[in-house]
Tab-separated table of C-alpha atoms and ligand atoms in Angstrom:
chain	number	residue	atom	x	y	z
A	1	UNK	CA	97.764	95.720	85.571
A	2	UNK	CA	98.249	96.920	89.103
A	3	UNK	CA	101.755	98.424	89.045
A	4	UNK	CA	101.887	101.454	91.386
A	5	UNK	CA	105.513	102.470	90.804
A	6	UNK	CA	106.834	105.676	89.293
A	7	UNK	CA	110.168	104.547	87.926
A	8	UNK	CA	112.997	107.087	87.945
A	9	UNK	CA	113.551	108.447	84.411
A	10	UNK	CA	117.312	108.100	85.102
A	11	UNK	CA	117.031	104.277	85.471
A	12	UNK	CA	119.208	102.303	85.489
A	13	UNK	CA	121.055	104.359	88.098
A	14	UNK	CA	124.070	102.018	88.164
A	15	UNK	CA	125.379	99.439	85.709
A	16	UNK	CA	128.221	96.879	86.033
A	17	UNK	CA	130.581	99.025	83.930
A	18	UNK	CA	130.205	101.883	86.467
A	19	UNK	CA	132.219	100.014	89.096
A	20	UNK	CA	135.760	98.711	89.036
A	21	UNK	CA	136.353	95.055	89.893
A	22	UNK	CA	137.662	94.425	93.411
A	23	UNK	CA	140.847	92.783	92.059
A	24	UNK	CA	142.631	92.656	88.688
A	25	UNK	CA	141.589	89.806	86.412
A	26	UNK	CA	137.964	89.892	87.507
A	27	UNK	CA	135.042	91.534	85.729
A	28	UNK	CA	131.913	92.977	87.315
A	29	UNK	CA	129.109	90.838	85.872
A	30	UNK	CA	126.072	92.195	87.716
A	31	UNK	CA	125.036	94.819	90.226
A	32	UNK	CA	122.152	93.703	92.381
A	33	UNK	CA	119.872	94.226	95.337
A	34	UNK	CA	121.202	97.174	97.358
A	35	UNK	CA	120.685	97.780	101.046
A	36	UNK	CA	119.858	101.458	101.671
A	37	UNK	CA	120.420	103.806	104.595
A	38	UNK	CA	120.844	107.488	105.486
A	39	UNK	CA	124.153	108.533	107.062
A	40	UNK	CA	125.796	111.976	107.358
A	41	UNK	CA	122.921	113.583	105.402
A	42	UNK	CA	123.442	111.362	102.388
A	43	UNK	CA	121.633	108.399	100.914
A	44	UNK	CA	123.851	105.324	100.799
A	45	UNK	CA	123.576	102.106	98.851
A	46	UNK	CA	125.253	98.897	99.898
A	47	UNK	CA	125.301	97.285	96.476
A	48	UNK	CA	125.845	93.598	95.808
A	49	UNK	CA	128.637	93.375	93.232
A	50	UNK	CA	128.835	89.996	91.487
A	51	UNK	CA	132.160	89.248	89.817
A	52	UNK	CA	133.770	86.466	87.881
A	53	UNK	CA	137.124	85.991	86.177
A	54	UNK	CA	137.335	87.351	82.632
A	55	UNK	CA	136.182	84.238	80.707
A	56	UNK	CA	138.369	82.499	78.119
A	57	UNK	CA	136.695	80.760	75.144
A	58	UNK	CA	135.948	77.072	75.705
A	59	UNK	CA	136.413	77.365	79.489
A	60	UNK	CA	134.084	78.092	82.366
A	61	UNK	CA	135.748	79.596	85.402
A	62	UNK	CA	134.434	80.982	88.645
A	63	UNK	CA	135.943	82.283	91.883
A	64	UNK	CA	135.630	81.095	95.441
A	65	UNK	CA	137.122	82.590	98.592
A	66	UNK	CA	139.257	80.341	100.773
A	67	UNK	CA	138.439	80.644	104.462
A	68	UNK	CA	141.775	82.471	104.933
A	69	UNK	CA	140.555	85.189	102.535
A	70	UNK	CA	142.544	84.106	99.441
A	71	UNK	CA	140.717	84.054	96.111
A	72	UNK	CA	140.839	80.794	94.172
A	73	UNK	CA	139.645	80.365	90.591
A	74	UNK	CA	138.194	77.001	89.539
A	75	UNK	CA	138.210	76.307	85.805
A	76	UNK	CA	136.417	73.636	83.807
A	77	UNK	CA	136.211	72.695	80.153
A	78	UNK	CA	132.843	74.087	78.991
A	79	UNK	CA	132.236	70.874	76.978
A	80	UNK	CA	132.706	68.612	80.024
A	81	UNK	CA	129.499	66.534	80.259
A	82	UNK	CA	129.632	66.735	84.086
A	83	UNK	CA	129.057	70.503	83.840
A	84	UNK	CA	125.494	71.866	83.978
A	85	UNK	CA	125.131	75.553	83.059
A	86	UNK	CA	121.361	75.734	82.525
A	87	UNK	CA	120.840	78.352	85.298
A	88	UNK	CA	123.092	81.392	84.625
A	89	UNK	CA	123.439	81.872	88.406
A	90	UNK	CA	124.591	78.379	89.284
A	91	UNK	CA	127.277	75.970	88.076
A	92	UNK	CA	126.736	72.306	88.781
A	93	UNK	CA	129.768	70.080	88.379
A	94	UNK	CA	129.461	66.383	89.055
A	95	UNK	CA	126.514	66.968	91.378
A	96	UNK	CA	128.241	69.790	93.364
A	97	UNK	CA	126.659	73.277	93.129
A	98	UNK	CA	128.672	76.479	92.917
A	99	UNK	CA	127.775	80.068	91.985
A	100	UNK	CA	128.855	81.464	88.602
A	101	UNK	CA	129.798	84.731	90.321
A	102	UNK	CA	131.201	85.720	93.694
A	103	UNK	CA	129.417	88.628	95.383
A	104	UNK	CA	130.718	91.252	97.765
A	105	UNK	CA	129.142	94.501	99.012
A	106	UNK	CA	130.176	97.998	97.963
A	107	UNK	CA	129.241	101.362	99.536
A	108	UNK	CA	128.086	104.229	97.306
A	109	UNK	CA	126.799	107.622	98.457
A	110	UNK	CA	124.563	110.303	96.951
A	111	UNK	CA	123.357	113.803	97.824
A	112	UNK	CA	120.218	113.547	95.657
A	113	UNK	CA	119.301	109.846	95.749
A	114	UNK	CA	119.907	109.557	92.008
A	115	UNK	CA	123.638	109.994	91.323
A	116	UNK	CA	125.749	107.584	93.361
A	117	UNK	CA	129.541	107.478	93.605
A	118	UNK	CA	132.040	105.486	95.634
A	119	UNK	CA	133.519	107.728	98.339
A	120	UNK	CA	137.302	107.706	98.799
A	121	UNK	CA	138.493	105.271	101.400
A	122	UNK	CA	135.408	103.019	101.527
A	123	UNK	CA	136.667	99.470	101.273
A	124	UNK	CA	134.619	96.714	99.599
A	125	UNK	CA	133.050	94.391	102.175
A	126	UNK	CA	134.112	90.852	101.346
A	127	UNK	CA	133.013	87.481	102.627
A	128	UNK	CA	135.129	86.205	105.490
A	129	UNK	CA	135.490	82.775	107.057
A	130	UNK	CA	134.177	79.360	106.151
A	131	UNK	CA	130.474	80.338	105.959
A	132	UNK	CA	131.048	83.025	103.275
A	133	UNK	CA	133.386	81.311	100.785
A	134	UNK	CA	130.882	81.736	97.915
A	135	UNK	CA	130.244	85.358	98.875
A	136	UNK	CA	127.854	87.705	100.655
A	137	UNK	CA	124.625	89.011	99.118
A	138	UNK	CA	121.445	91.072	99.378
A	139	UNK	CA	122.163	93.056	102.537
A	140	UNK	CA	119.382	94.729	104.520
A	141	UNK	CA	120.425	97.681	106.694
A	142	UNK	CA	118.329	98.397	109.798
A	143	UNK	CA	119.048	101.445	111.927
A	144	UNK	CA	118.255	101.082	115.619
A	145	UNK	CA	119.398	104.120	117.622
A	146	UNK	CA	122.794	105.097	116.222
A	147	UNK	CA	123.699	101.506	115.270
A	148	UNK	CA	123.323	100.032	111.791
A	149	UNK	CA	122.614	96.308	111.657
A	150	UNK	CA	123.446	94.504	108.425
A	151	UNK	CA	121.599	91.253	107.743
A	152	UNK	CA	122.818	89.536	104.610
A	153	UNK	CA	123.037	86.206	102.837
A	154	UNK	CA	126.120	84.131	103.632
A	155	UNK	CA	126.852	81.577	100.920
A	156	UNK	CA	129.261	78.625	101.082
A	157	UNK	CA	129.378	74.903	100.389
A	158	UNK	CA	127.808	74.540	103.857
A	159	UNK	CA	124.628	76.218	102.651
A	160	UNK	CA	122.906	79.590	102.509
A	161	UNK	CA	122.199	81.412	105.797
A	162	UNK	CA	121.820	84.875	107.330
A	163	UNK	CA	124.791	86.777	108.767
A	164	UNK	CA	124.811	89.853	110.998
A	165	UNK	CA	127.393	92.630	111.119
A	166	UNK	CA	126.938	95.817	113.132
A	167	UNK	CA	128.516	99.255	112.747
A	168	UNK	CA	128.089	102.812	113.967
A	169	UNK	CA	130.613	104.608	111.728
A	170	UNK	CA	130.745	102.388	108.577
A	171	UNK	CA	134.441	101.790	109.208
A	172	UNK	CA	134.504	99.375	112.132
A	173	UNK	CA	132.235	96.343	111.975
A	174	UNK	CA	131.402	93.786	114.619
A	175	UNK	CA	130.919	90.379	112.979
A	176	UNK	CA	128.164	88.654	114.927
A	177	UNK	CA	128.219	85.456	112.848
A	178	UNK	CA	125.325	83.455	111.417
A	179	UNK	CA	121.982	84.263	113.080
A	180	UNK	CA	119.727	82.014	110.937
A	181	UNK	CA	121.284	78.754	109.709
A	182	UNK	CA	120.713	77.155	106.260
A	183	UNK	CA	118.616	77.275	104.327
A	184	UNK	CA	117.601	80.855	105.140
A	185	UNK	CA	117.812	84.320	103.561
A	186	UNK	CA	115.788	87.554	103.144
A	187	UNK	CA	116.126	88.673	106.766
A	188	UNK	CA	114.663	92.114	107.615
A	189	UNK	CA	114.947	93.498	111.145
A	190	UNK	CA	112.257	95.739	112.619
A	191	UNK	CA	113.875	99.080	113.483
A	192	UNK	CA	112.363	99.288	116.963
A	193	UNK	CA	111.529	96.885	119.756
A	194	UNK	CA	107.940	95.718	120.183
A	195	UNK	CA	106.920	94.787	123.726
A	196	UNK	CA	110.586	94.864	124.731
A	197	UNK	CA	111.739	92.386	122.027
A	198	UNK	CA	113.519	92.682	118.724
A	199	UNK	CA	111.749	91.137	115.736
A	200	UNK	CA	112.968	89.856	112.386
A	201	UNK	CA	111.326	88.580	109.248
A	202	UNK	CA	113.255	85.729	107.647
A	203	UNK	CA	112.797	83.075	104.983
A	204	UNK	CA	113.715	79.484	105.744
A	205	UNK	CA	113.158	76.961	102.943
A	206	UNK	CA	111.700	73.573	103.526
A	207	UNK	CA	112.158	71.108	100.656
A	208	UNK	CA	109.438	68.603	101.608
A	209	UNK	CA	106.503	69.708	103.747
A	210	UNK	CA	106.265	73.507	103.766
A	211	UNK	CA	108.021	75.744	101.251
A	212	UNK	CA	109.676	79.143	100.849
A	213	UNK	CA	107.620	81.170	103.321
A	214	UNK	CA	108.082	84.380	105.347
A	215	UNK	CA	108.577	83.746	109.073
A	216	UNK	CA	108.821	85.996	112.130
A	217	UNK	CA	111.260	85.500	115.017
A	218	UNK	CA	111.925	87.402	118.233
A	219	UNK	CA	115.102	88.078	120.155
A	220	UNK	CA	116.344	89.782	123.324
A	221	UNK	CA	119.648	90.862	121.719
A	222	UNK	CA	119.487	90.530	117.877
A	223	UNK	CA	121.744	87.439	118.073
A	224	UNK	CA	119.641	84.718	119.702
A	225	UNK	CA	116.356	84.152	117.873
A	226	UNK	CA	113.342	82.082	118.835
A	227	UNK	CA	109.540	81.901	119.103
A	228	UNK	CA	109.355	81.327	115.361
A	229	UNK	CA	106.050	81.833	113.580
A	230	UNK	CA	105.121	81.409	109.949
A	231	UNK	CA	103.504	84.585	108.566
A	232	UNK	CA	102.971	84.215	104.847
A	233	UNK	CA	102.926	81.282	102.455
A	234	UNK	CA	103.463	81.361	98.717
A	235	UNK	CA	100.053	81.115	96.981
A	236	UNK	CA	99.203	78.662	94.238
A	237	UNK	CA	97.916	80.398	91.118
A	238	UNK	CA	99.197	83.839	92.197
A	239	UNK	CA	102.154	86.012	91.199
A	240	UNK	CA	103.875	84.765	94.414
A	241	UNK	CA	103.211	81.058	93.847
A	242	UNK	CA	106.695	79.585	94.347
A	243	UNK	CA	108.596	81.792	96.764
A	244	UNK	CA	108.127	84.828	98.992
A	245	UNK	CA	110.745	86.809	100.934
A	246	UNK	CA	110.873	90.048	102.922
A	247	UNK	CA	112.395	93.233	101.502
A	248	UNK	CA	113.847	95.889	103.822
A	249	UNK	CA	112.799	96.870	107.375
A	250	UNK	CA	109.026	97.071	107.915
A	251	UNK	CA	107.659	100.619	107.688
A	252	UNK	CA	105.612	101.892	110.640
A	253	UNK	CA	102.261	103.329	109.480
A	254	UNK	CA	99.141	104.141	111.507
A	255	UNK	CA	97.473	101.070	109.937
A	256	UNK	CA	100.272	98.660	110.874
A	257	UNK	CA	103.739	97.581	109.807
A	258	UNK	CA	103.974	97.730	106.042
A	259	UNK	CA	106.390	95.196	104.598
A	260	UNK	CA	107.307	95.197	100.931
A	261	UNK	CA	108.177	91.660	99.861
A	262	UNK	CA	109.116	89.814	96.702
A	263	UNK	CA	107.187	86.932	95.287
A	264	UNK	CA	108.264	84.643	92.467
A	265	UNK	CA	106.664	82.024	90.289
A	266	UNK	CA	108.363	78.728	89.508
A	267	UNK	CA	109.423	80.317	86.193
A	268	UNK	CA	111.385	82.824	88.347
A	269	UNK	CA	109.370	85.935	87.533
A	270	UNK	CA	109.961	88.244	90.521
A	271	UNK	CA	107.374	90.900	91.459
A	272	UNK	CA	106.802	93.019	94.570
A	273	UNK	CA	103.801	93.056	96.882
A	274	UNK	CA	103.056	94.120	100.446
A	275	UNK	CA	101.992	92.676	103.782
A	276	UNK	CA	100.426	94.669	106.596
A	277	UNK	CA	101.216	93.431	110.113
A	278	UNK	CA	99.626	94.429	113.411
A	279	UNK	CA	101.648	97.135	115.184
A	280	UNK	CA	101.667	95.439	118.601
A	281	UNK	CA	101.353	91.799	117.542
A	282	UNK	CA	103.398	91.670	114.330
A	283	UNK	CA	102.668	87.949	113.885
A	284	UNK	CA	99.100	88.974	112.943
A	285	UNK	CA	98.774	89.564	109.190
A	286	UNK	CA	96.080	92.206	108.580
A	287	UNK	CA	96.210	92.548	104.800
A	288	UNK	CA	98.160	91.468	101.732
A	289	UNK	CA	98.530	92.261	98.031
A	290	UNK	CA	96.335	90.181	95.735
A	291	UNK	CA	98.169	91.541	92.716
A	292	UNK	CA	101.735	92.913	92.539
A	293	UNK	CA	102.384	96.559	93.419
A	294	UNK	CA	105.318	96.402	91.008
A	295	UNK	CA	106.141	93.914	88.274
A	296	UNK	CA	108.798	93.609	85.560
A	297	UNK	CA	107.663	95.943	82.758
A	298	UNK	CA	110.579	98.176	81.743
A	299	UNK	CA	113.133	96.764	79.297
A	300	UNK	CA	115.858	96.854	81.977
A	301	UNK	CA	113.623	94.675	84.201
A	302	UNK	CA	112.657	92.230	81.468
A	303	UNK	CA	116.105	91.515	80.046
A	304	UNK	CA	119.524	91.060	81.590
A	305	UNK	CA	121.664	88.463	83.339
A	306	UNK	CA	118.465	86.943	84.727
A	307	UNK	CA	115.407	88.614	83.204
A	308	UNK	CA	111.938	89.293	84.646
A	309	UNK	CA	113.290	90.203	88.077
A	310	UNK	CA	112.458	93.102	90.399
A	311	UNK	CA	114.074	92.534	93.794
A	312	UNK	CA	114.179	95.092	96.588
A	313	UNK	CA	115.883	95.085	99.971
A	314	UNK	CA	116.345	98.808	100.549
A	315	UNK	CA	114.260	101.953	100.647
A	316	UNK	CA	113.967	105.516	101.928
A	317	UNK	CA	110.716	106.847	103.427
A	318	UNK	CA	109.803	110.540	103.253
A	319	UNK	CA	106.243	111.163	104.470
A	320	UNK	CA	103.953	109.301	102.064
A	321	UNK	CA	106.727	108.772	99.540
A	322	UNK	CA	108.464	105.417	99.539
A	323	UNK	CA	111.534	105.320	97.314
A	324	UNK	CA	112.434	101.737	96.554
A	325	UNK	CA	115.897	100.917	95.296
A	326	UNK	CA	115.960	97.600	93.524
A	327	UNK	CA	117.922	95.179	91.417
A	328	UNK	CA	116.474	94.830	87.914
A	329	UNK	CA	117.013	91.627	85.916
A	330	UNK	CA	119.853	90.721	88.351
A	331	UNK	CA	121.947	93.222	86.342
A	332	UNK	CA	121.468	96.890	87.212
A	333	UNK	CA	120.363	99.127	90.097
A	334	UNK	CA	117.152	101.141	89.684
A	335	UNK	CA	114.755	103.183	91.801
A	336	UNK	CA	111.049	103.967	91.863
A	337	UNK	CA	108.681	106.039	93.996
A	338	UNK	CA	105.428	104.673	95.403
A	339	UNK	CA	102.783	106.267	97.607
A	340	UNK	CA	102.408	104.479	100.942
A	341	UNK	CA	98.704	105.455	101.051
A	342	UNK	CA	98.182	103.975	97.581
A	343	UNK	CA	99.885	100.720	98.624
A	344	UNK	CA	97.734	100.505	101.774
A	345	UNK	CA	94.581	101.179	99.750
A	346	UNK	CA	95.493	98.379	97.321
A	347	UNK	CA	95.726	95.619	99.967
A	348	UNK	CA	93.052	93.014	100.578
A	349	UNK	CA	92.127	92.233	104.199
A	350	UNK	CA	93.507	88.913	105.418
A	351	UNK	CA	90.825	86.453	106.438
A	352	UNK	CA	91.463	84.191	109.418
A	353	UNK	CA	95.066	83.890	110.618
A	354	UNK	CA	97.992	83.773	108.229
A	355	UNK	CA	97.623	85.197	104.762
B	1	LIG	C1	119.891	81.886	94.157
B	1	LIG	C2	119.907	83.259	93.512
B	1	LIG	C3	121.326	83.727	93.303
B	1	LIG	C4	122.117	83.634	94.586
B	1	LIG	C5	121.999	82.240	95.203
B	1	LIG	C6	122.636	82.152	96.574
B	1	LIG	O1	120.406	80.950	93.280
B	1	LIG	O2	119.244	84.168	94.327
B	1	LIG	O3	121.378	85.065	92.853
B	1	LIG	O4	123.461	83.935	94.327
B	1	LIG	O5	120.638	81.888	95.348
B	1	LIG	O6	122.010	83.009	97.473
């Protein structure tokens, strides 16, 4: 067992019952995968809140947003043979896929990084427009200068892609639209330019040749992305055999850019590992975790809406201490401390090109 994480004794820090639904008639089903940032001397979480209508026996109902912002509830007879409910996250009806819950993002603030509350006057951030009708999810927050750049998953019947919104004051947001088209998610921006360019890690999915791999792209302006390179494949026989995806912004260390990423097996067990990228040529992978640095062990990670999941897309760095905030079992928000030096020491050098 290679787990390097010191879990907070206060875990879970936030549970669904801690937050009110965004509208009457809905219930908060899960809290997941917070983006994290520092603002006005506080630690902030941008939590993914997944909601669904209060369920009535014998029926299965779920919400979608119309592109004009109205909420519509679709309801089916749970016994209808055209309905497939085998994955708790997805509803298939007559070959069409929907999500069981609709996610939006909610701001919470804390003085101590442990106790989080919703400040007065912070509005929930909802999906808007035709590319976000099934919600917005798993937001990374990258701070570049005094601007915060939010990269998040946009979900709709058109597919799953990466959206960008930018703010300086957390009240006014510029909506920059979709920066990586379907199928793509897990987009983490580097928080400084390298050689005069912005860089992003992202995760396209390729159903035939290829797979669910971590890619790197560069941009002059954070909106137009090109020069795509594939950095890290999933690895047969490993803890990250089916899928890999970047966590939050890469961390600058003297050894290179340290990126915490998630890896999953085809049974959907989600663990965390790390990649080390060259400081000046971030497409060069220097080292990678052979075994997870964190894996589902605590009861709140093993059981929940979707068990065996540790998923991070937000952290705070203080010297050697990396505090990861993460979604556990797609249900609750938790945190853990790791030593950056210990993570670096645990990595295996990459041999020849991409890891
Ligand atoms: C997967 C899971 C879900 C998520 C959808 C859409 O099914 O990660 O939690 O809602 O993708 O992104």
